PDB file of C-alpha atoms in Angstrom:
ATOM      1  CA  MET A   1     188.809  56.875 127.780  1.00 41.00           C
ATOM      2  CA  THR A   2     187.560  60.130 126.532  1.00 38.00           C
ATOM      3  CA  ASP A   3     188.591  58.355 122.297  1.00 43.00           C
ATOM      4  CA  GLY A   4     186.172  55.316 124.054  1.00 44.00           C
ATOM      5  CA  ARG A   5     183.204  57.787 125.012  1.00 40.00           C
ATOM      6  CA  ALA A   6     183.540  59.396 121.922  1.00 43.00           C
ATOM      7  CA  GLY A   7     182.878  56.579 120.063  1.00 44.00           C
ATOM      8  CA  ARG A   8     179.826  55.958 122.158  1.00 40.00           C
ATOM      9  CA  ALA A   9     178.355  59.027 121.571  1.00 41.00           C
ATOM     10  CA  ARG A  10     178.760  58.330 117.626  1.00 44.00           C
ATOM     11  CA  TRP A  11     177.159  55.310 118.062  1.00 40.00           C
ATOM     12  CA  ALA A  12     174.480  56.085 119.771  1.00 41.00           C
ATOM     13  CA  SER A  13     173.790  59.552 117.604  1.00 43.00           C
ATOM     14  CA  ALA A  14     173.855  57.038 114.508  1.00 41.00           C
ATOM     15  CA  VAL A  15     170.670  55.108 116.448  1.00 36.00           C
ATOM     16  CA  LEU A  16     169.071  58.240 116.758  1.00 37.00           C
ATOM     17  CA  ALA A  17     169.278  59.017 113.108  1.00 39.00           C
ATOM     18  CA  ALA A  18     168.150  55.645 112.205  1.00 38.00           C
ATOM     19  CA  LEU A  19     165.242  55.707 114.623  1.00 33.00           C
ATOM     20  CA  GLY A  20     163.856  58.292 113.391  1.00 37.00           C
ATOM     21  CA  LEU A  21     163.962  57.878 109.845  1.00 34.00           C
ATOM     22  CA  LEU A  22     161.793  54.307 110.653  1.00 32.00           C
ATOM     23  CA  ALA A  23     159.642  56.801 112.601  1.00 34.00           C
ATOM     24  CA  GLY A  24     159.054  59.346 109.709  1.00 34.00           C
ATOM     25  CA  ALA A  25     158.022  55.983 107.922  1.00 33.00           C
ATOM     26  CA  CYS A  26     155.335  55.440 109.656  1.00 32.00           C
ATOM     27  CA  GLY A  27     151.619  56.874 108.054  1.00 32.00           C
ATOM     28  CA  THR A  28     152.986  56.932 104.355  1.00 29.00           C
ATOM     29  CA  GLY A  29     150.649  54.595 101.475  1.00 32.00           C
ATOM     30  CA  PRO A  30     151.775  51.693 100.560  1.00 30.00           C
ATOM     31  CA  GLY A  31     154.198  51.489  97.161  1.00 31.00           C
ATOM     32  CA  THR A  32     153.705  55.474  97.054  1.00 29.00           C
ATOM     33  CA  GLY A  33     154.612  57.437 100.165  1.00 30.00           C
ATOM     34  CA  THR A  34     151.234  59.080  99.958  1.00 27.00           C
ATOM     35  CA  PRO A  35     150.174  60.469 103.600  1.00 26.00           C
ATOM     36  CA  THR A  36     146.887  59.270 104.445  1.00 25.00           C
ATOM     37  CA  ARG A  37     143.872  60.431 106.377  1.00 25.00           C
ATOM     38  CA  THR A  38     140.846  58.578 107.697  1.00 25.00           C
ATOM     39  CA  VAL A  39     137.691  59.291 106.887  1.00 26.00           C
ATOM     40  CA  THR A  40     134.433  59.005 109.460  1.00 27.00           C
ATOM     41  CA  GLY A  41     137.202  56.571 111.163  1.00 28.00           C
ATOM     42  CA  THR A  42     135.755  53.486 108.819  1.00 26.00           C
ATOM     43  CA  VAL A  43     137.185  54.155 105.354  1.00 26.00           C
ATOM     44  CA  THR A  44     140.897  55.816 104.374  1.00 25.00           C
ATOM     45  CA  VAL A  45     141.988  57.769 100.912  1.00 25.00           C
ATOM     46  CA  GLN A  46     144.730  59.217  99.442  1.00 25.00           C
ATOM     47  CA  ARG A  47     144.483  62.890 100.210  1.00 26.00           C
ATOM     48  CA  SER A  48     145.215  63.131  96.707  1.00 24.00           C
ATOM     49  CA  SER A  49     141.737  61.843  95.308  1.00 25.00           C
ATOM     50  CA  PRO A  50     139.427  63.968  94.150  1.00 36.00           C
ATOM     51  CA  ALA A  51     136.628  62.763  97.362  1.00 36.00           C
ATOM     52  CA  ALA A  52     139.443  63.682 100.196  1.00 31.00           C
ATOM     53  CA  THR A  53     139.774  67.212  98.957  1.00 35.00           C
ATOM     54  CA  ALA A  54     136.373  67.864  97.629  1.00 39.00           C
ATOM     55  CA  PRO A  55     134.915  70.397 100.572  1.00 40.00           C
ATOM     56  CA  THR A  56     132.422  69.667 102.151  1.00 40.00           C
ATOM     57  CA  ALA A  57     128.689  70.391 101.147  1.00 40.00           C
ATOM     58  CA  THR A  58     126.825  72.803 103.388  1.00 42.00           C
ATOM     59  CA  GLY A  59     124.485  72.820 105.569  1.00 40.00           C
ATOM     60  CA  GLY A  60     124.766  68.536 105.921  1.00 49.00           C
ATOM     61  CA  SER A  61     128.211  65.997 104.901  1.00 75.00           C
ATOM     62  CA  LEU A  62     128.735  64.592 101.347  1.00 96.00           C
ATOM     63  CA  VAL A  63     126.930  62.050  99.774  1.00 97.00           C
ATOM     64  CA  ALA A  64     128.502  58.461 101.422  1.00 95.00           C
ATOM     65  CA  GLY A  65     130.772  60.305 102.647  1.00 94.00           C
ATOM     66  CA  ARG A  66     132.762  61.650  98.678  1.00 95.00           C
ATOM     67  CA  TYR A  67     129.859  62.727  96.305  1.00 98.00           C
ATOM     68  CA  GLN A  68     127.944  66.500  96.067  1.00 98.00           C
ATOM     69  CA  PRO A  69     124.500  65.909  96.894  1.00 98.00           C
ATOM     70  CA  LEU A  70     123.169  67.406  93.061  1.00 98.00           C
ATOM     71  CA  TRP A  71     119.159  66.382  93.644  1.00 98.00           C
ATOM     72  CA  PRO A  72     116.580  65.781  94.858  1.00 98.00           C
ATOM     73  CA  PHE A  73     117.784  66.872  97.660  1.00 97.00           C
ATOM     74  CA  ALA A  74     120.813  69.642  99.160  1.00 96.00           C
ATOM     75  CA  ASP A  75     121.588  67.833 101.788  1.00 95.00           C
ATOM     76  CA  GLU A  76     121.504  65.006 104.423  1.00 95.00           C
ATOM     77  CA  LYS A  77     119.178  67.443 107.035  1.00 96.00           C
ATOM     78  CA  GLN A  78     116.893  66.692 104.058  1.00 97.00           C
ATOM     79  CA  ALA A  79     116.640  63.748 102.921  1.00 97.00           C
ATOM     80  CA  ARG A  80     116.212  62.977 106.494  1.00 97.00           C
ATOM     81  CA  ASP A  81     113.140  64.809 106.666  1.00 97.00           C
ATOM     82  CA  TRP A  82     112.119  62.874 103.429  1.00 98.00           C
ATOM     83  CA  GLN A  83     112.129  59.539 105.501  1.00 98.00           C
ATOM     84  CA  GLU A  84     110.650  60.601 108.437  1.00 97.00           C
ATOM     85  CA  SER A  85     107.698  61.973 105.738  1.00 97.00           C
ATOM     86  CA  TYR A  86     107.463  58.663 104.049  1.00 98.00           C
ATOM     87  CA  ARG A  87     107.358  56.655 107.443  1.00 97.00           C
ATOM     88  CA  SER A  88     104.628  58.985 108.492  1.00 97.00           C
ATOM     89  CA  GLY A  89     102.529  58.611 105.303  1.00 96.00           C
ATOM     90  CA  GLY A  90     104.606  57.414 102.237  1.00 96.00           C
ATOM     91  CA  HIS A  91     104.629  60.704 100.862  1.00 96.00           C
ATOM     92  CA  GLN A  92     106.786  60.219  97.619  1.00 97.00           C
ATOM     93  CA  PRO A  93     107.986  56.650  96.870  1.00 98.00           C
ATOM     94  CA  TRP A  94     109.470  57.575  94.193  1.00 98.00           C
ATOM     95  CA  HIS A  95     112.333  58.567  96.259  1.00 98.00           C
ATOM     96  CA  LEU A  96     113.447  55.104  96.552  1.00 98.00           C
ATOM     97  CA  ASP A  97     113.133  53.822  92.493  1.00 98.00           C
ATOM     98  CA  ALA A  98     116.358  54.559  90.813  1.00 98.00           C
ATOM     99  CA  GLU A  99     114.241  54.474  87.912  1.00 98.00           C
ATOM    100  CA  ARG A 100     112.355  57.265  88.373  1.00 98.00           C
ATOM    101  CA  THR A 101     114.436  59.359  90.211  1.00 98.00           C
ATOM    102  CA  ALA A 102     117.257  59.196  87.203  1.00 98.00           C
ATOM    103  CA  LEU A 103     114.004  60.721  84.743  1.00 98.00           C
ATOM    104  CA  SER A 104     112.635  62.790  87.338  1.00 98.00           C
ATOM    105  CA  PHE A 105     116.285  64.574  87.177  1.00 98.00           C
ATOM    106  CA  THR A 106     116.585  64.847  83.823  1.00 98.00           C
ATOM    107  CA  GLN A 107     112.560  65.649  82.920  1.00 98.00           C
ATOM    108  CA  GLY A 108     112.258  67.927  86.512  1.00 97.00           C
ATOM    109  CA  PHE A 109     115.597  69.500  87.011  1.00 98.00           C
ATOM    110  CA  LEU A 110     116.985  69.560  83.677  1.00 98.00           C
ATOM    111  CA  GLY A 111     114.464  69.899  81.426  1.00 97.00           C
ATOM    112  CA  PHE A 112     115.109  67.159  79.081  1.00 98.00           C
ATOM    113  CA  THR A 113     111.501  65.891  78.201  1.00 97.00           C
ATOM    114  CA  GLY A 114     112.598  64.138  75.669  1.00 96.00           C
ATOM    115  CA  VAL A 115     115.022  61.802  77.097  1.00 97.00           C
ATOM    116  CA  ASP A 116     112.295  59.472  78.240  1.00 96.00           C
ATOM    117  CA  GLN A 117     113.884  55.961  78.610  1.00 96.00           C
ATOM    118  CA  VAL A 118     115.194  53.912  80.789  1.00 97.00           C
ATOM    119  CA  VAL A 119     117.929  51.705  78.805  1.00 97.00           C
ATOM    120  CA  LYS A 120     119.599  49.743  81.374  1.00 96.00           C
ATOM    121  CA  ARG A 121     119.677  50.077  85.299  1.00 97.00           C
ATOM    122  CA  THR A 122     122.488  48.729  87.280  1.00 98.00           C
ATOM    123  CA  VAL A 123     122.394  48.681  91.023  1.00 97.00           C
ATOM    124  CA  THR A 124     124.417  47.389  93.330  1.00 97.00           C
ATOM    125  CA  GLY A 125     123.979  47.894  97.436  1.00 95.00           C
ATOM    126  CA  GLY A 126     123.332  51.987  97.442  1.00 97.00           C
ATOM    127  CA  ASP A 127     125.265  53.035  94.158  1.00 98.00           C
ATOM    128  CA  ALA A 128     123.153  53.049  90.796  1.00 98.00           C
ATOM    129  CA  ARG A 129     124.025  53.631  87.907  1.00 98.00           C
ATOM    130  CA  VAL A 130     120.236  54.482  85.527  1.00 98.00           C
ATOM    131  CA  SER A 131     121.170  54.786  81.281  1.00 98.00           C
ATOM    132  CA  VAL A 132     118.375  56.873  79.799  1.00 98.00           C
ATOM    133  CA  GLY A 133     118.050  57.898  76.610  1.00 97.00           C
ATOM    134  CA  ILE A 134     115.288  59.004  72.885  1.00 95.00           C
ATOM    135  CA  ARG A 135     113.720  57.044  71.743  1.00 88.00           C
ATOM    136  CA  GLY A 136     114.720  55.037  68.864  1.00 80.00           C
ATOM    137  CA  GLU A 137     113.289  55.912  65.021  1.00 76.00           C
ATOM    138  CA  GLY A 138     111.118  53.948  63.544  1.00 72.00           C
ATOM    139  CA  GLY A 139     110.185  52.374  66.567  1.00 72.00           C
ATOM    140  CA  GLY A 140     114.092  51.368  66.878  1.00 77.00           C
ATOM    141  CA  ARG A 141     116.502  50.883  70.175  1.00 84.00           C
ATOM    142  CA  PRO A 142     116.349  53.693  72.134  1.00 89.00           C
ATOM    143  CA  GLY A 143     119.807  55.833  72.232  1.00 92.00           C
ATOM    144  CA  ILE A 144     121.698  56.753  75.109  1.00 96.00           C
ATOM    145  CA  ALA A 145     121.619  59.870  75.953  1.00 98.00           C
ATOM    146  CA  ALA A 146     123.629  60.091  79.528  1.00 98.00           C
ATOM    147  CA  VAL A 147     124.280  57.737  82.394  1.00 98.00           C
ATOM    148  CA  ILE A 148     123.730  58.771  85.371  1.00 98.00           C
ATOM    149  CA  HIS A 149     124.761  57.833  88.624  1.00 98.00           C
ATOM    150  CA  LEU A 150     122.971  57.844  91.633  1.00 98.00           C
ATOM    151  CA  VAL A 151     124.098  56.566  95.248  1.00 98.00           C
ATOM    152  CA  ARG A 152     121.905  56.219  98.646  1.00 98.00           C
ATOM    153  CA  PHE A 153     121.550  59.350 100.710  1.00 98.00           C
ATOM    154  CA  GLY A 154     121.669  58.731 104.414  1.00 95.00           C
ATOM    155  CA  ALA A 155     121.014  55.221 106.753  1.00 94.00           C
ATOM    156  CA  GLY A 156     118.642  52.797 106.560  1.00 94.00           C
ATOM    157  CA  PRO A 157     116.706  50.355 103.956  1.00 95.00           C
ATOM    158  CA  ASP A 158     114.703  53.875 102.907  1.00 97.00           C
ATOM    159  CA  ALA A 159     117.337  56.106 102.062  1.00 98.00           C
ATOM    160  CA  PRO A 160     116.398  58.152  98.902  1.00 98.00           C
ATOM    161  CA  TRP A 161     118.711  58.266  96.288  1.00 98.00           C
ATOM    162  CA  GLU A 162     120.134  61.162  95.483  1.00 98.00           C
ATOM    163  CA  VAL A 163     121.495  62.263  91.824  1.00 98.00           C
ATOM    164  CA  VAL A 164     125.835  62.771  92.136  1.00 98.00           C
ATOM    165  CA  GLY A 165     126.731  63.450  88.938  1.00 98.00           C
ATOM    166  CA  THR A 166     127.387  60.652  85.192  1.00 98.00           C
ATOM    167  CA  ASP A 167     129.842  58.525  83.265  1.00 97.00           C
ATOM    168  CA  ASP A 168     131.294  60.275  80.561  1.00 91.00           C
ATOM    169  CA  THR A 169     130.408  58.574  77.338  1.00 90.00           C
ATOM    170  CA  THR A 170     131.136  59.820  73.528  1.00 96.00           C
ATOM    171  CA  PHE A 171     130.110  63.394  75.398  1.00 97.00           C
ATOM    172  CA  SER A 172     132.217  64.418  78.926  1.00 97.00           C
ATOM    173  CA  LEU A 173     132.084  67.621  81.036  1.00 98.00           C
ATOM    174  CA  THR A 174     136.255  66.809  83.089  1.00 97.00           C
ATOM    175  CA  THR A 175     136.113  70.336  83.593  1.00 98.00           C
ATOM    176  CA  PRO A 176     136.594  71.810  86.003  1.00 98.00           C
ATOM    177  CA  GLY A 177     136.885  68.526  88.164  1.00 98.00           C
ATOM    178  CA  TYR A 178     134.582  67.119  90.585  1.00 98.00           C
ATOM    179  CA  GLY A 179     133.883  68.802  93.645  1.00 97.00           C
ATOM    180  CA  ALA A 180     135.877  71.748  93.010  1.00 98.00           C
ATOM    181  CA  VAL A 181     135.627  75.718  93.822  1.00 97.00           C
ATOM    182  CA  VAL A 182     134.983  77.510  91.637  1.00 98.00           C
ATOM    183  CA  SER A 183     133.355  81.507  91.342  1.00 98.00           C
ATOM    184  CA  SER A 184     131.922  83.232  88.550  1.00 98.00           C
ATOM    185  CA  PRO A 185     132.949  83.255  85.214  1.00 98.00           C
ATOM    186  CA  VAL A 186     133.733  79.437  84.791  1.00 98.00           C
ATOM    187  CA  ARG A 187     135.707  77.553  82.622  1.00 98.00           C
ATOM    188  CA  VAL A 188     133.587  74.368  81.685  1.00 98.00           C
ATOM    189  CA  GLY A 189     135.346  71.452  78.840  1.00 98.00           C
ATOM    190  CA  GLY A 190     135.318  68.053  78.093  1.00 98.00           C
ATOM    191  CA  ARG A 191     135.697  66.164  74.919  1.00 98.00           C
ATOM    192  CA  ILE A 192     132.815  65.019  72.076  1.00 98.00           C
ATOM    193  CA  THR A 193     132.883  62.650  69.322  1.00 97.00           C
ATOM    194  CA  GLY A 194     129.860  64.092  66.624  1.00 96.00           C
ATOM    195  CA  VAL A 195     130.282  65.671  63.838  1.00 95.00           C
ATOM    196  CA  ASP A 196     128.806  69.432  63.370  1.00 94.00           C
ATOM    197  CA  GLU A 197     127.116  69.801  67.406  1.00 97.00           C
ATOM    198  CA  SER A 198     125.928  72.811  69.452  1.00 97.00           C
ATOM    199  CA  ILE A 199     126.655  72.224  72.827  1.00 98.00           C
ATOM    200  CA  ARG A 200     124.592  74.117  74.902  1.00 98.00           C
ATOM    201  CA  VAL A 201     125.547  75.025  78.900  1.00 98.00           C
ATOM    202  CA  GLN A 202     123.594  75.291  81.916  1.00 98.00           C
ATOM    203  CA  VAL A 203     125.038  76.360  85.453  1.00 98.00           C
ATOM    204  CA  ARG A 204     121.527  75.108  87.799  1.00 98.00           C
ATOM    205  CA  ALA A 205     121.279  74.532  91.646  1.00 97.00           C
ATOM    206  CA  THR A 206     118.603  72.528  93.812  1.00 95.00           C
ATOM    207  CA  GLY A 207     115.814  74.691  94.814  1.00 93.00           C
ATOM    208  CA  SER A 208     116.185  77.009  91.256  1.00 94.00           C
ATOM    209  CA  ALA A 209     113.666  76.303  88.421  1.00 93.00           C
ATOM    210  CA  ARG A 210     115.701  78.315  86.429  1.00 96.00           C
ATOM    211  CA  PRO A 211     119.165  78.028  84.945  1.00 98.00           C
ATOM    212  CA  LEU A 212     121.710  80.414  87.287  1.00 98.00           C
ATOM    213  CA  GLY A 213     124.148  80.946  84.191  1.00 98.00           C
ATOM    214  CA  GLU A 214     124.339  79.805  80.420  1.00 98.00           C
ATOM    215  CA  ARG A 215     126.048  79.628  76.775  1.00 98.00           C
ATOM    216  CA  CYS A 216     124.911  78.168  73.897  1.00 95.00           C
ATOM    217  CA  CYS A 217     125.405  77.628  71.065  1.00 94.00           C
ATOM    218  CA  VAL A 218     128.897  75.836  71.245  1.00 96.00           C
ATOM    219  CA  ALA A 219     130.363  74.220  67.717  1.00 96.00           C
ATOM    220  CA  ALA A 220     132.412  71.285  68.096  1.00 96.00           C
ATOM    221  CA  GLY A 221     132.681  68.160  66.453  1.00 93.00           C
ATOM    222  CA  GLY A 222     135.831  65.384  65.328  1.00 96.00           C
ATOM    223  CA  ASP A 223     136.502  62.244  66.962  1.00 97.00           C
ATOM    224  CA  GLY A 224     136.735  62.917  71.109  1.00 97.00           C
ATOM    225  CA  VAL A 225     138.034  66.088  70.177  1.00 97.00           C
ATOM    226  CA  PRO A 226     138.030  68.760  73.063  1.00 98.00           C
ATOM    227  CA  TRP A 227     135.506  71.472  73.743  1.00 98.00           C
ATOM    228  CA  SER A 228     135.121  74.346  75.700  1.00 98.00           C
ATOM    229  CA  ALA A 229     132.764  77.554  77.208  1.00 98.00           C
ATOM    230  CA  THR A 230     132.652  80.066  79.662  1.00 98.00           C
ATOM    231  CA  VAL A 231     129.436  80.513  81.606  1.00 98.00           C
ATOM    232  CA  THR A 232     128.380  83.726  83.613  1.00 98.00           C
ATOM    233  CA  PHE A 233     126.812  82.583  86.445  1.00 98.00           C
ATOM    234  CA  ARG A 234     124.984  84.226  90.211  1.00 97.00           C
ATOM    235  CA  ALA A 235     124.818  81.988  93.382  1.00 97.00           C
ATOM    236  CA  ALA A 236     124.831  82.648  96.728  1.00 96.00           C
ATOM    237  CA  PRO A 237     128.518  81.357  98.261  1.00 96.00           C
ATOM    238  CA  GLY A 238     129.543  77.747  99.621  1.00 95.00           C
ATOM    239  CA  ARG A 239     126.424  76.890  96.756  1.00 96.00           C
ATOM    240  CA  THR A 240     126.003  72.873  95.387  1.00 97.00           C
ATOM    241  CA  LEU A 241     126.089  74.040  91.646  1.00 98.00           C
ATOM    242  CA  THR A 242     125.162  70.879  88.370  1.00 98.00           C
ATOM    243  CA  LEU A 243     127.593  71.991  85.292  1.00 98.00           C
ATOM    244  CA  VAL A 244     125.005  70.777  82.507  1.00 98.00           C
ATOM    245  CA  ALA A 245     126.608  70.135  79.077  1.00 98.00           C
ATOM    246  CA  SER A 246     123.874  69.134  76.025  1.00 98.00           C
ATOM    247  CA  THR A 247     124.335  68.763  72.457  1.00 98.00           C
ATOM    248  CA  GLY A 248     121.794  67.390  70.427  1.00 96.00           C
ATOM    249  CA  GLY A 249     119.676  69.271  66.323  1.00 92.00           C
ATOM    250  CA  HIS A 250     119.954  65.154  64.916  1.00 91.00           C
ATOM    251  CA  VAL A 251     116.881  63.981  65.308  1.00 90.00           C
ATOM    252  CA  ALA A 252     115.916  64.806  69.160  1.00 94.00           C
ATOM    253  CA  LYS A 253     116.677  68.503  70.738  1.00 95.00           C
ATOM    254  CA  VAL A 254     118.672  66.600  73.278  1.00 97.00           C
ATOM    255  CA  GLU A 255     120.730  63.481  72.412  1.00 97.00           C
ATOM    256  CA  ARG A 256     123.414  63.192  74.287  1.00 98.00           C
ATOM    257  CA  PHE A 257     124.309  65.178  77.826  1.00 98.00           C
ATOM    258  CA  ALA A 258     127.086  64.843  81.055  1.00 98.00           C
ATOM    259  CA  VAL A 259     126.596  67.114  84.130  1.00 98.00           C
ATOM    260  CA  THR A 260     129.572  67.007  87.484  1.00 98.00           C
ATOM    261  CA  GLY A 261     128.546  68.811  90.033  1.00 98.00           C
ATOM    262  CA  VAL A 262     131.041  72.016  92.119  1.00 98.00           C
ATOM    263  CA  ARG A 263     130.697  74.299  94.864  1.00 97.00           C
ATOM    264  CA  VAL A 264     130.670  78.318  94.892  1.00 97.00           C
ATOM    265  CA  ALA A 265     133.910  79.640  96.297  1.00 97.00           C
ATOM    266  CA  ARG A 266     133.045  81.726 100.132  1.00 93.00           C
TER     267      ARG A 266
END
């Protein structure tokens, strides 16, 4: 009888161990074993993705739950306030035009007045890419300076467009990573293809007419060659910043630029 009870006990322990292994396997991502989480109850993302780890904007949510609000609205409340003013009095209708928003961001916020052409536009639902550029020499085809990424901020058919970043081209800004938490001084870098380039880096924020920090000029050139610079800035903790890198001087003051969104450490 003693041997029988001992055998049954060993069998029960084995079953419980197997059940424990099955329970531990639940909740992992398919094929990877990476834990997942649900954002706003509708979108499932990997914990390791930049969108999942990006900090929440002060005073409101991220744009579409994942993007940094760079311009023209600092948070969702500002976007809602504009919606109310538009519904009641039709104020500033350009917020509903992705092209005009992209050009206003480029010329007004960044100060790149020579970049005044919309070369291409692609809009899919609440997501848009607008390629802005400079006039071609001798009336030729405009050259693309940057591909600006915009997303509708908020809900409803009159949700305004918000600039959330740029797509990489032959000039990239990849350090620090998008949505990273930074402090001053911050190391900025990426890759560039070109000859005799001179890179200017600025730290900007919505609501500030002047840069919060600036570094010029970083010599660079080659085919996909890394570039980097260190910039000192002053900004309130938790604030969203736009890091801007630009280069030019061959046919125009600014010929290419790239931006990314980060947050100031608390």
